[in-house]
XYZ file of C-alpha atoms in Angstrom:
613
model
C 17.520 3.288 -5.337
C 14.820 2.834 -2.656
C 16.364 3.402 0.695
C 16.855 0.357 2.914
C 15.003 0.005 6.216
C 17.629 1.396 9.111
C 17.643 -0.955 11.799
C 14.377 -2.791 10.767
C 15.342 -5.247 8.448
C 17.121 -8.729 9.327
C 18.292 -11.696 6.889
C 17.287 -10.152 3.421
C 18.478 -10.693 0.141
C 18.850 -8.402 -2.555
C 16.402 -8.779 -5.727
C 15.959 -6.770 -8.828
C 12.950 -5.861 -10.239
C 12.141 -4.804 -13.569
C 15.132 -2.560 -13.374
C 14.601 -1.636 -9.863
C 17.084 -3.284 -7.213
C 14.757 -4.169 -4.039
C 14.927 -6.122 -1.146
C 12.513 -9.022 -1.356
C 12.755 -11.330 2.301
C 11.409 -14.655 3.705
C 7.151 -14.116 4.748
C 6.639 -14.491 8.057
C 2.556 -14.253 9.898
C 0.409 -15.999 11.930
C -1.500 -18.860 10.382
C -4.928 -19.385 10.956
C -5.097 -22.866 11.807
C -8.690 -24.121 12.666
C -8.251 -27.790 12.031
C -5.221 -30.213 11.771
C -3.774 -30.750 8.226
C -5.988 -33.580 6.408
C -3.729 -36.961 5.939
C -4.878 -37.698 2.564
C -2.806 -36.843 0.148
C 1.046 -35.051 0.050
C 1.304 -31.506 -0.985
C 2.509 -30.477 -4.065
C 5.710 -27.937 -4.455
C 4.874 -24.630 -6.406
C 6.973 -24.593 -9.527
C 9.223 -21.507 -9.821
C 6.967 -19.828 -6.760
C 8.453 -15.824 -5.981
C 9.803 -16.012 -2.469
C 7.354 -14.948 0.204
C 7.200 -11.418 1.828
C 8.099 -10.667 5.271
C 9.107 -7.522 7.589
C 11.038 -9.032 10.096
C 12.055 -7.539 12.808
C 9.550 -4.370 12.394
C 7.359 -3.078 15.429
C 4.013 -4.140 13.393
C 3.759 -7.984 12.450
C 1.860 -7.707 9.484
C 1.092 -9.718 5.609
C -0.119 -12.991 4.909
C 0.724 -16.189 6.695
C 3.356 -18.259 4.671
C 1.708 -19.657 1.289
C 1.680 -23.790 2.289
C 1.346 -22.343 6.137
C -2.284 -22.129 6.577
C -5.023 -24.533 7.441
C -8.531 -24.060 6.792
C -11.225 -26.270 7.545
C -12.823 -27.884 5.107
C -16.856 -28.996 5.333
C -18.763 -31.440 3.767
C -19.472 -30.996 -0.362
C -15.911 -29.209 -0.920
C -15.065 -28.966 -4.437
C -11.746 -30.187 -5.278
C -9.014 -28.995 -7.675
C -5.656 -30.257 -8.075
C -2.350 -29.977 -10.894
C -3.013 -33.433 -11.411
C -6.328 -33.439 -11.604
C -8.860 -33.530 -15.007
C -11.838 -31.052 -15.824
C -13.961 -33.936 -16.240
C -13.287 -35.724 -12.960
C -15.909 -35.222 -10.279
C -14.106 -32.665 -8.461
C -14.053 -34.833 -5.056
C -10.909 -35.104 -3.315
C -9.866 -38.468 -5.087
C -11.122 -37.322 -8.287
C -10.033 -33.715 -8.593
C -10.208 -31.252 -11.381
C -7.605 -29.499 -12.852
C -8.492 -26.079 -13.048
C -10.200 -22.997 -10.808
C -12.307 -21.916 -13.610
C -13.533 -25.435 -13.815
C -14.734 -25.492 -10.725
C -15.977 -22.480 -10.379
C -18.299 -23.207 -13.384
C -19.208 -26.005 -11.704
C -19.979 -25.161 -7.974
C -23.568 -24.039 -6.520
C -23.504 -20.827 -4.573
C -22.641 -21.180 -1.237
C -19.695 -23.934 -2.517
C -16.235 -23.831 -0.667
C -13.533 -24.544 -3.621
C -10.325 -26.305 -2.368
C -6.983 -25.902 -4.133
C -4.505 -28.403 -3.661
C -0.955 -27.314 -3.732
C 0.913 -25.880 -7.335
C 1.138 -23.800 -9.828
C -1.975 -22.565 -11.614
C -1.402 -21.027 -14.795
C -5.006 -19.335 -15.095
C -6.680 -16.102 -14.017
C -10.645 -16.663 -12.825
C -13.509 -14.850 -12.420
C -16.395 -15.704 -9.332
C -19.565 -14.531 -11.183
C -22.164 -12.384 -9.581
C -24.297 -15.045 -8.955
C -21.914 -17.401 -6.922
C -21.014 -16.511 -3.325
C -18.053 -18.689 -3.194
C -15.085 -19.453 -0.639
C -11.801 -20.415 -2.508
C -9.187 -21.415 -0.314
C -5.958 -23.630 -0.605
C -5.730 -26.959 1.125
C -4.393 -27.821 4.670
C -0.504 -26.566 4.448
C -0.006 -26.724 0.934
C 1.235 -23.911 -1.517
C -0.494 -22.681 -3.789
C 0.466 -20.179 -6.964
C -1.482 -18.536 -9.286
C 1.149 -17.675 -12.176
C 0.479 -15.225 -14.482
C 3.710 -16.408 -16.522
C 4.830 -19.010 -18.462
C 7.998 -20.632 -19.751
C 9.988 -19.363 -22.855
C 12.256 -21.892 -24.252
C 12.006 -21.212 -28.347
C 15.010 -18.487 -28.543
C 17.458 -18.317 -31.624
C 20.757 -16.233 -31.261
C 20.195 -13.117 -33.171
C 23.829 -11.177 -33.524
C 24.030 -9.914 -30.196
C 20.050 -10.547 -28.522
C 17.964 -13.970 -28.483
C 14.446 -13.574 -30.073
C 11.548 -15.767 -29.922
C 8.592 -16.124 -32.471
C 5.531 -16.931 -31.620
C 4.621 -14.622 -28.585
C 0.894 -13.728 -28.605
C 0.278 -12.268 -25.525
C -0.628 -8.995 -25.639
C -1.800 -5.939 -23.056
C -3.778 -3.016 -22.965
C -1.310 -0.048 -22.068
C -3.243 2.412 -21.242
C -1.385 4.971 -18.694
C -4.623 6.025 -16.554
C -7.931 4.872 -15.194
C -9.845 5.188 -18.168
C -9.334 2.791 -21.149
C -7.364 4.299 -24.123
C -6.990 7.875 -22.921
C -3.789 9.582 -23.111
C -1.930 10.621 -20.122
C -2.148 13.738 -18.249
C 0.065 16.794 -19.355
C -1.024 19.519 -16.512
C 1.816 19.794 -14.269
C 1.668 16.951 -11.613
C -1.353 14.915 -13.161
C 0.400 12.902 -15.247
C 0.948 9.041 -14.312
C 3.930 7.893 -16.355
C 7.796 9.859 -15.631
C 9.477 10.717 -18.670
C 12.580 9.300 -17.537
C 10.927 5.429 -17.367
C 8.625 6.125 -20.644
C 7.648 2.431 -20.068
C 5.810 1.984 -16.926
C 2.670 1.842 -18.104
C 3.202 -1.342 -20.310
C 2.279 -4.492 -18.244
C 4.950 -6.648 -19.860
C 6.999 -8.692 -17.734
C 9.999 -10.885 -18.478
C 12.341 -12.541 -15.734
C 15.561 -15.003 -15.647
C 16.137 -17.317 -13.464
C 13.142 -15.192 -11.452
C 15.171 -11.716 -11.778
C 13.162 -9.038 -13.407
C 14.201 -7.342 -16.723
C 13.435 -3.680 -17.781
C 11.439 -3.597 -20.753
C 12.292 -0.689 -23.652
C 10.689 0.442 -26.206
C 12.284 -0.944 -29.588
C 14.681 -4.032 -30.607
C 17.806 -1.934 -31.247
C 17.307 -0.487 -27.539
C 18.036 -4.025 -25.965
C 20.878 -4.881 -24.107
C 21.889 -7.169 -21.275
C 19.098 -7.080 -18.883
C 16.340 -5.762 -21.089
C 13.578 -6.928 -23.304
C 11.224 -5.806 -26.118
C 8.203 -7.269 -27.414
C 6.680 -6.399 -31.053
C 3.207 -7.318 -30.859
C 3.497 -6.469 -34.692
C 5.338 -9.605 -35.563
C 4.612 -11.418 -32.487
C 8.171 -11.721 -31.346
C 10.259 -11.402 -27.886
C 13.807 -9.789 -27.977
C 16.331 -10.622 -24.997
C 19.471 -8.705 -24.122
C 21.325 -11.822 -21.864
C 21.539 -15.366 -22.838
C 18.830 -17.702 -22.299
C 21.245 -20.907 -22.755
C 20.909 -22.789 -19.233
C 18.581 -20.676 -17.646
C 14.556 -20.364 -16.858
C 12.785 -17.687 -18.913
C 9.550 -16.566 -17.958
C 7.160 -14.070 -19.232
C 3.900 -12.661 -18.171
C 0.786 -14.032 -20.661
C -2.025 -13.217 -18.403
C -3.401 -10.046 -17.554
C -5.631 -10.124 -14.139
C -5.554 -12.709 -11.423
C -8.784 -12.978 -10.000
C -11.952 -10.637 -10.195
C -14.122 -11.783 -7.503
C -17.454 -9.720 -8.172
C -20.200 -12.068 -5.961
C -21.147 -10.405 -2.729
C -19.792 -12.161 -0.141
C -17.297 -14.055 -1.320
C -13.822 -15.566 -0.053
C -10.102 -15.486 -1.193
C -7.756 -17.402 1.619
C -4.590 -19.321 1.878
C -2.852 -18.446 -1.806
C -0.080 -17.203 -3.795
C -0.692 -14.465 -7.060
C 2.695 -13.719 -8.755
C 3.219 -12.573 -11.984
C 0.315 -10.914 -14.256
C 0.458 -8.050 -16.246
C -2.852 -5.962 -15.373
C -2.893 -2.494 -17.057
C -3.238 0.507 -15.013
C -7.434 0.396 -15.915
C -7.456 -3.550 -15.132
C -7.148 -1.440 -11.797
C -5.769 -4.647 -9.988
C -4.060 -8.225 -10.412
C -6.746 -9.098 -7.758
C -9.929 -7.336 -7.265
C -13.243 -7.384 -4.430
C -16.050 -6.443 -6.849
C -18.880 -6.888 -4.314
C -20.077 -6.076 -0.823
C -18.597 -8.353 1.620
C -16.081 -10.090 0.212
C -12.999 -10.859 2.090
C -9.448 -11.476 1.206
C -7.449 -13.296 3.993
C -3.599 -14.621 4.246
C -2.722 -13.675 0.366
C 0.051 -13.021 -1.031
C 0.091 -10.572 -4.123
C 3.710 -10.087 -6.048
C 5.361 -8.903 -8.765
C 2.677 -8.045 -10.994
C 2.297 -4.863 -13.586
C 0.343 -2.198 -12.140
C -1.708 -2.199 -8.863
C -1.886 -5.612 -6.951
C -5.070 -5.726 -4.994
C -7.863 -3.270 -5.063
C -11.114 -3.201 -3.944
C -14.672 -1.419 -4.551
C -17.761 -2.623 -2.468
C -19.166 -2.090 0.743
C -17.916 -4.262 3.627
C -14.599 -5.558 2.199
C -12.067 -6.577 4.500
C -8.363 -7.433 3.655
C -6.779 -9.311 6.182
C -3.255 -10.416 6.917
C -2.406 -9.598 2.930
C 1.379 -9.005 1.234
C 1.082 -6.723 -1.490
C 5.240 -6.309 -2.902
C 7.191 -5.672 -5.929
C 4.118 -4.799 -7.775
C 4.804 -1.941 -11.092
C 2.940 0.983 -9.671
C 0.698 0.596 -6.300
C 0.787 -2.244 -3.725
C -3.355 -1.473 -2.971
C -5.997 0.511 -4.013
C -9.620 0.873 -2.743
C -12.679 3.298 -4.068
C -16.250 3.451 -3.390
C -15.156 1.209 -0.493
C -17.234 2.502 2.860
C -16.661 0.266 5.996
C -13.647 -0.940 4.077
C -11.239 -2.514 6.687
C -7.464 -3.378 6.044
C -5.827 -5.567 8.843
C -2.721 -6.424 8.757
C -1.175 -5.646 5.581
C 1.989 -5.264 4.374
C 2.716 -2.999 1.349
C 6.696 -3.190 0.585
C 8.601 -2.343 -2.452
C 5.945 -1.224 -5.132
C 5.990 0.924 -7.494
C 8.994 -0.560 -9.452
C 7.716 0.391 -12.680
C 8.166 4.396 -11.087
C 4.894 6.004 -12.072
C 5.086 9.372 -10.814
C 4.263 9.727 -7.361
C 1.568 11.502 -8.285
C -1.811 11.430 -9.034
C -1.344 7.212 -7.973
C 1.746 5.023 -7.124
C 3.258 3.317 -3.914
C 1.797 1.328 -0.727
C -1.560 1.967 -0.411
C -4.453 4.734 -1.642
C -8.133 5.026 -1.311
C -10.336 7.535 -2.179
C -14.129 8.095 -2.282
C -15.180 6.271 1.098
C -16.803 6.493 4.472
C -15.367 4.495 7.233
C -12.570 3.141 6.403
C -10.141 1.545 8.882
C -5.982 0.711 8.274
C -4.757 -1.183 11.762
C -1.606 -3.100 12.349
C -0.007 -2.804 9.344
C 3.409 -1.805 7.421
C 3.705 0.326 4.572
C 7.203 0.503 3.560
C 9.942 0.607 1.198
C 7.594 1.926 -1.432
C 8.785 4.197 -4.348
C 6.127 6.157 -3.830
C 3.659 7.296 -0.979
C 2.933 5.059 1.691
C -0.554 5.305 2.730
C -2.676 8.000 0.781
C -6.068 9.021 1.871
C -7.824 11.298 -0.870
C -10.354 12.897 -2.990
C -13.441 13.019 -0.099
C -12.463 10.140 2.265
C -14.484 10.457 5.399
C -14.070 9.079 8.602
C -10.873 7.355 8.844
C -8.364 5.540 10.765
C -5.165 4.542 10.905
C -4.010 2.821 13.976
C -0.789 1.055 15.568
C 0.929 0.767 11.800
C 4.234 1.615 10.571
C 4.964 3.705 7.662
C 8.630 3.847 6.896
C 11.125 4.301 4.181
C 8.751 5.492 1.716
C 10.397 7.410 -1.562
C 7.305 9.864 -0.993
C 5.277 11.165 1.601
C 4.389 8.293 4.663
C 0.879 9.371 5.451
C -1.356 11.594 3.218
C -5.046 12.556 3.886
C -5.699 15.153 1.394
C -9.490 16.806 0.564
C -10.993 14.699 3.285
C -12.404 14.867 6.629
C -12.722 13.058 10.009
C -9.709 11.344 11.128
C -8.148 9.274 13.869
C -4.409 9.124 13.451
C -2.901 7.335 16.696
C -0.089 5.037 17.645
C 1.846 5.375 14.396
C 5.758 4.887 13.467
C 6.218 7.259 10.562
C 10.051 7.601 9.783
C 12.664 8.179 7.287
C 10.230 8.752 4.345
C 11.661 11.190 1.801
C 8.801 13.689 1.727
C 6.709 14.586 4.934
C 6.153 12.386 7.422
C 2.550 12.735 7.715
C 1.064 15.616 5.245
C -2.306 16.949 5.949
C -3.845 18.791 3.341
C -7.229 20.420 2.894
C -8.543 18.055 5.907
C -10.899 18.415 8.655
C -11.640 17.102 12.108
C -7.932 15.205 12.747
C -7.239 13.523 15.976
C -3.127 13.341 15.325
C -2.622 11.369 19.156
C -0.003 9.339 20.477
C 2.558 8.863 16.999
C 6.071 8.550 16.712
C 6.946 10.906 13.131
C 10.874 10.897 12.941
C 13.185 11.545 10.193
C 11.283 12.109 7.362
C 11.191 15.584 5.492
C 8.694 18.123 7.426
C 7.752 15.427 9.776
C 4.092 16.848 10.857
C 2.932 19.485 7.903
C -0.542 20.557 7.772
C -1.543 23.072 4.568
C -4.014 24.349 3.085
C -4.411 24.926 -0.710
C -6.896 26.604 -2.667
C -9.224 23.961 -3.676
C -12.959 24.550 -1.623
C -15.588 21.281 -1.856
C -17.340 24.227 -2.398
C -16.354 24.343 -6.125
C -18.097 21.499 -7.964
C -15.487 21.894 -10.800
C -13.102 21.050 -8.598
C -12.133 17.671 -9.095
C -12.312 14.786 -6.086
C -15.957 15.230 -5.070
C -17.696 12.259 -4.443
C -20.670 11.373 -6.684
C -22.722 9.457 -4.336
C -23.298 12.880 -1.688
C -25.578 15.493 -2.636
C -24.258 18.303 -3.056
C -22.943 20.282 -1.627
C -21.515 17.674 0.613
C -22.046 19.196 4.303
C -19.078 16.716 5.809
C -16.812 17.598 3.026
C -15.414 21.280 3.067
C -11.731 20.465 2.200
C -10.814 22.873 4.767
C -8.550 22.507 7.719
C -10.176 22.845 10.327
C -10.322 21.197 13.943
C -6.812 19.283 13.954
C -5.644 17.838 17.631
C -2.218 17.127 17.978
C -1.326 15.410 21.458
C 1.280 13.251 23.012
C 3.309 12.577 19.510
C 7.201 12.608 19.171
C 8.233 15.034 16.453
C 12.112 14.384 15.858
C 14.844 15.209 14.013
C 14.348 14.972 10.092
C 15.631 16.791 6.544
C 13.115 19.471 6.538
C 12.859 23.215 7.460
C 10.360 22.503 10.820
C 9.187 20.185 13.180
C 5.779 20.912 12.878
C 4.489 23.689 10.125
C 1.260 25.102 9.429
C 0.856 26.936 6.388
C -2.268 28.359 4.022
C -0.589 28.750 0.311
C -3.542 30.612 -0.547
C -2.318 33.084 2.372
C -6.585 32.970 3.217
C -6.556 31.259 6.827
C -4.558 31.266 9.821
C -3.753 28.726 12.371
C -6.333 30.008 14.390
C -8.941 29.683 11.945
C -7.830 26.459 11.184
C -8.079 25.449 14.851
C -5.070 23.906 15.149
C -4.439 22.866 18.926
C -0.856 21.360 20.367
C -0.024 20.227 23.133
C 1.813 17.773 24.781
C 4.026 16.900 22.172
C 7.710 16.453 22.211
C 10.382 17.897 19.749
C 13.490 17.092 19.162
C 16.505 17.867 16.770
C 20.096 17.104 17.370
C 21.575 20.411 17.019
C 20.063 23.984 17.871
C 19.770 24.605 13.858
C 19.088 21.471 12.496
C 16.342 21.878 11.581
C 16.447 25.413 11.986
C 12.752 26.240 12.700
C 10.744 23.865 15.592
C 7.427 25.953 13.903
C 6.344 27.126 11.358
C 2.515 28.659 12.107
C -0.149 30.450 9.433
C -0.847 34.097 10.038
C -3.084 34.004 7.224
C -2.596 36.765 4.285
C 0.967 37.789 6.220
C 4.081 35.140 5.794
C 3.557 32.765 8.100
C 5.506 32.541 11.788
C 8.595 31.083 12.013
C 10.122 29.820 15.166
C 13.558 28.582 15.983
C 12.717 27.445 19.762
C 9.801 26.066 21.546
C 9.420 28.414 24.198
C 9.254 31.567 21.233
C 6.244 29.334 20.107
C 4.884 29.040 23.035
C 5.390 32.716 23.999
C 3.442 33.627 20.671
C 0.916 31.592 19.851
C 0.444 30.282 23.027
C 0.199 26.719 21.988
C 2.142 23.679 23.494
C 1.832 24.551 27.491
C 3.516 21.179 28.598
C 5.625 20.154 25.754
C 9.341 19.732 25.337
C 12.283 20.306 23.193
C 15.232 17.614 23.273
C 18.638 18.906 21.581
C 19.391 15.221 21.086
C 17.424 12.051 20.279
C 13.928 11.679 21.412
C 13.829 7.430 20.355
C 16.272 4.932 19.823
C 17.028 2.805 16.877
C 13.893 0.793 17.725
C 11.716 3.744 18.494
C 11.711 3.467 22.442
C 11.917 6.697 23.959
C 15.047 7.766 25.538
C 15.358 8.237 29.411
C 14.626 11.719 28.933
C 11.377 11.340 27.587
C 9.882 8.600 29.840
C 11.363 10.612 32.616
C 8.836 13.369 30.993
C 5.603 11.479 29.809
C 3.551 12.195 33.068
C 4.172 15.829 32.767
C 4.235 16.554 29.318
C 1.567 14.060 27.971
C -1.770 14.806 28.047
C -4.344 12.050 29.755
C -6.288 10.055 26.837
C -9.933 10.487 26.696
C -11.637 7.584 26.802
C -12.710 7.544 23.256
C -9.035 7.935 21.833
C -8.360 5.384 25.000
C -10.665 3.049 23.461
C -9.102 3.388 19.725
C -5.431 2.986 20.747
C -6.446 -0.277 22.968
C -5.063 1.630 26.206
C -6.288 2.454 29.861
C -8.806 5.874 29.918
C -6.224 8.220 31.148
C -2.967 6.966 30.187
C -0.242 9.463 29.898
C 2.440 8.508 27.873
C 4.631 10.145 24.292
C 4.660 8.523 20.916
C 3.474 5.573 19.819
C 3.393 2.016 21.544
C 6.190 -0.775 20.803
C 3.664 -3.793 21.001
């Protein structure tokens, strides 16, 4: 079971997905409203639309805007598409069409494409040669739908099957088309125990997921099997009185023109294949993606690859293996996103699977968002990411590590909440040139654990290396080296340490890695839990372990001003206790102004952990 949110989550209902109990809640965001809704015609309720997305209650108010909440203007020339509509009507507001594709086939570059509110049964494609803006009308909802309605079943002894089912998916468990999976020892994609994950089918009743298996004599009461052989669905519970659905479209939406606009709509319910690479994908340079909702879809919701791309205000939930991905992405920008409850097919956690990864960029930016209640990593930087930040988001509840940069270099980490994941709060691994300033890391396993491994960007055989840098790439060294850590709360937690340094190849100390703390405050609620505040590399010895502060301090000579609390260091909301605002001038150290300038704060400022607002 993925672990609930502790003190985060209000009014939520339980869902199950594909075999994988959740919590799906109401969507809550701010609407970009830019002109009044149109009085022309009423808006038209989704059919069967998946309940939006929404984190209330959480320090960080990110995702999409309601789908029906938003309100885009609308210029002259719009092209018009409606439920109601016909694809050989003009396409003008009184004389809609009926389809997307339609009207993309239809409109001139430059076109803005307005959907009136429904269901859409239809997955579309904005050619190269169209820079289009597709948005949904003035505060109506609208749902793509990669599913459709099964009605046909015949009582079969003890299952209901149903002829006639053509749909039928590439299952491919990897990036590359018709490959097998991995078998080396944590490069493999699919878990034994859940042999199925990789197959995009997707069945629901009465909109609650069922787990797929892999033969008719396997299904039961809550399962399904489809034999593309004989073109036939089998069903485990009774379909008398109640809606069946099942996913007969692969991808979404592939928007591959440069420059291009997705705004203001629903995408539930398509089976894309782990090389599909997303329900939704940014092809091209430019292109945005605003106020969208992504949900329960097979494999990875959203990704993008393309210079420029920005994804703004976006939900990305309940989808099989990864809420977002992004590669070849530089200046890649994600605002306001909320990744919650993906991975329900359980992929292994690794090489791919939970909120968020990208890998193979420069300059890429996560702000103000949530990544949480994933069964899997939260946010993943790897395989030569350079310059990155993530600011002011919350990464929590994670079955997995929170925060991962791995074989990359050049980091701002500030004014995080990372807490109660199940592996380390934030893991650093073969990274250089980390700002770690001003987070709140609580709870989780090791809550701050920076290693080093044996891999060298050095080695071209190494895997990870990024194509487009000559090599050898002179930012890339996948070495730690250079790693600040100021002003963060490092509390409680199931691991060994509060904050460890280690080199498994037993090559580099924590001096060579120029590790530097200070100002930081620790805190655990008994003397021995956890039993080690430190853990520091000494290189080819074992490295140091410390079971006070002031032993570290004495030995290593780090941490001058810091503290150790044998008690809580935050409340339930993640305000610090008396103690530690009592503390902040003293222990904290004054932000520069370019970390000032990052975190949105005064040059200066002296103050632990990260920001509530």
């Amino acid at each position: 079971m993925i672990p609930t949110f502790r003190n985060v989550i209000t009014r939520a209902q339980k869902r199950s997905t594909k075999g994988r109990t959740l919590l799906a809640v109401t969507a809550l965001g701010v609407a970009t409203v830019l002109v009044a809704p149109m009085a022309q015609a009423a808006p038209s309720a989704p059919i069967d639309a998946a309940s939006p997305i929404n984190m209330s209650g959480t320090r960080v108010n990110a995702g999409s805007a309601p789908v029906g909440s938003t309100s885009y203007s609308i210029g002259a020339g719009a092209i018009y598409v409606s439920p109601s509509g016909s694809d050989t009507s003009l396409g003008t507001l009184s004389s809609p069409l009926k389809t997307v594709s339609r009207a993309i086939s239809v409109a001139p570059s430059g076109a803005t494409i307005v959907v009136r509110g429904g269901n859409y049964h239809e997955g579309v494609k904005v050619p190269a040669n169209k820079n289009l803006t597709i948005q949904s009308y003035p505060k109506e909802a609208v749902w793509f739908d990669g599913s459709r309605p099964v009605t046909n079943w015949v009582a079969s002894g003890k299952v209901w099957v149903a002829s006639g089912w053509t749909a039928k998916f590439d299952a491919s468990p990897t990036y590359t088309r018709g490959a097998a999976d991995g078998n080396t020892p944590g490069w493999s994609f699919v878990n034994p125990a859940h042999p199925m994950a990789a197959h995009p089918d997707q069945m629901w009743i009465d909109g609650k997921a069922l787990t797929q298996v892999s033969a008719a004599a396997s299904v039961t009461p809550g399962t399904f099997y489809v034999d593309y052989a004989t073109s036939k669905l089998y069903l485990g519970s009774s379909p008398e009185g109640h809606s069946v659905r099942a996913s007969d479209i692969a991808k979404a939406a592939s928007v591959q023109s440069t420059g291009s606009t997705l705004r203001g709509i629903g995408f539930q319910r398509f089976a894309p294949s782990v090389p599909d690479m997303g329900a939704v994908t940014a092809e091209k340079d430019n292109v945005t993606i605003e106020n969208v909702v992504i949900v329960d879809n097979a494999g990875t919701g959203l990704h993008a690859v393309g210079a420029n791309i920005t994804f703004r205000n976006v939900t990305l939930a309940r989808n099989g293996m990864l809420g977002g991905s992004a590669s070849y992405a530089d200046n890649f920008k994600a605002l306001g996103i909320l990744a919650y409850g993906n991975n329900t097919e359980l992929f292994n956690n690794a090489p791919v699977s939970g909120g968020f990864k990208i890998s193979r960029s420069r300059g890429v930016t996560f702000r103000d968002s949530s990544f949480t209640n994933n069964a899997g990593p939260g946010l993943w930087f790897d395989e030569s990411v350079y310059n990155g930040q993530a600011i002011h988001n919350d990464i929590i509840n994670n079955v997995g590590h929170g925060l991962i940069t791995e074989i990359s270099s050049n980091f701002v980490i500030g004014d995080n909440v990372i807490t109660g994941n199940t592996g380390d709060g934030f893991k650093l691994n073969d990274t250089s040139v980390v700002n770690i300033w001003n987070n709140t890391i609580a709870g989780n396993g090791r809550n701050l654990n920076i290693v080093q491994d044996t891999r060298r960007a050095s080695n071209k055989s190494v895997p990870g290396h990024d194509p487009r840098q000559a090599f050898p790439d002179s930012t890339m060294t996948w070495v730690n080296k250079d790693i600040v850590v100021r002003n963060n709360i490092l509390a409680a937690g199931k691991g060994n340490c509060l904050l460890c340094v280690e080199d498994y190849s037993k090559a580099l100390t924590a001096e060579a890695m120029s590790v530097s703390a200070i100002g930081n405050v620790y805190a655990r609620p008994t003397k021995t839990s956890p039993s080690w505040t430190n853990v520091w590399s000494r290189g080819s010895a074992n490295p140091g372990v410390y079971t006070t502060l002031d032993a570290f301090k004495k030995s290593t000579g780090q941490e001058n001003r810091s503290m150790l609390i044998e008690g809580a260091a935050v409340t339930s909301g993640w305000k610090p206790v008396s103690e530690v605002i009592a503390s902040q001038t003293a222990v904290s150290v004054p932000l520069p102004s370019s970390m000032a300038t990052l975190l949105g704060k005064p040059v200066g400022a002296a103050y632990l952990g990260a920001s509530l607002n």
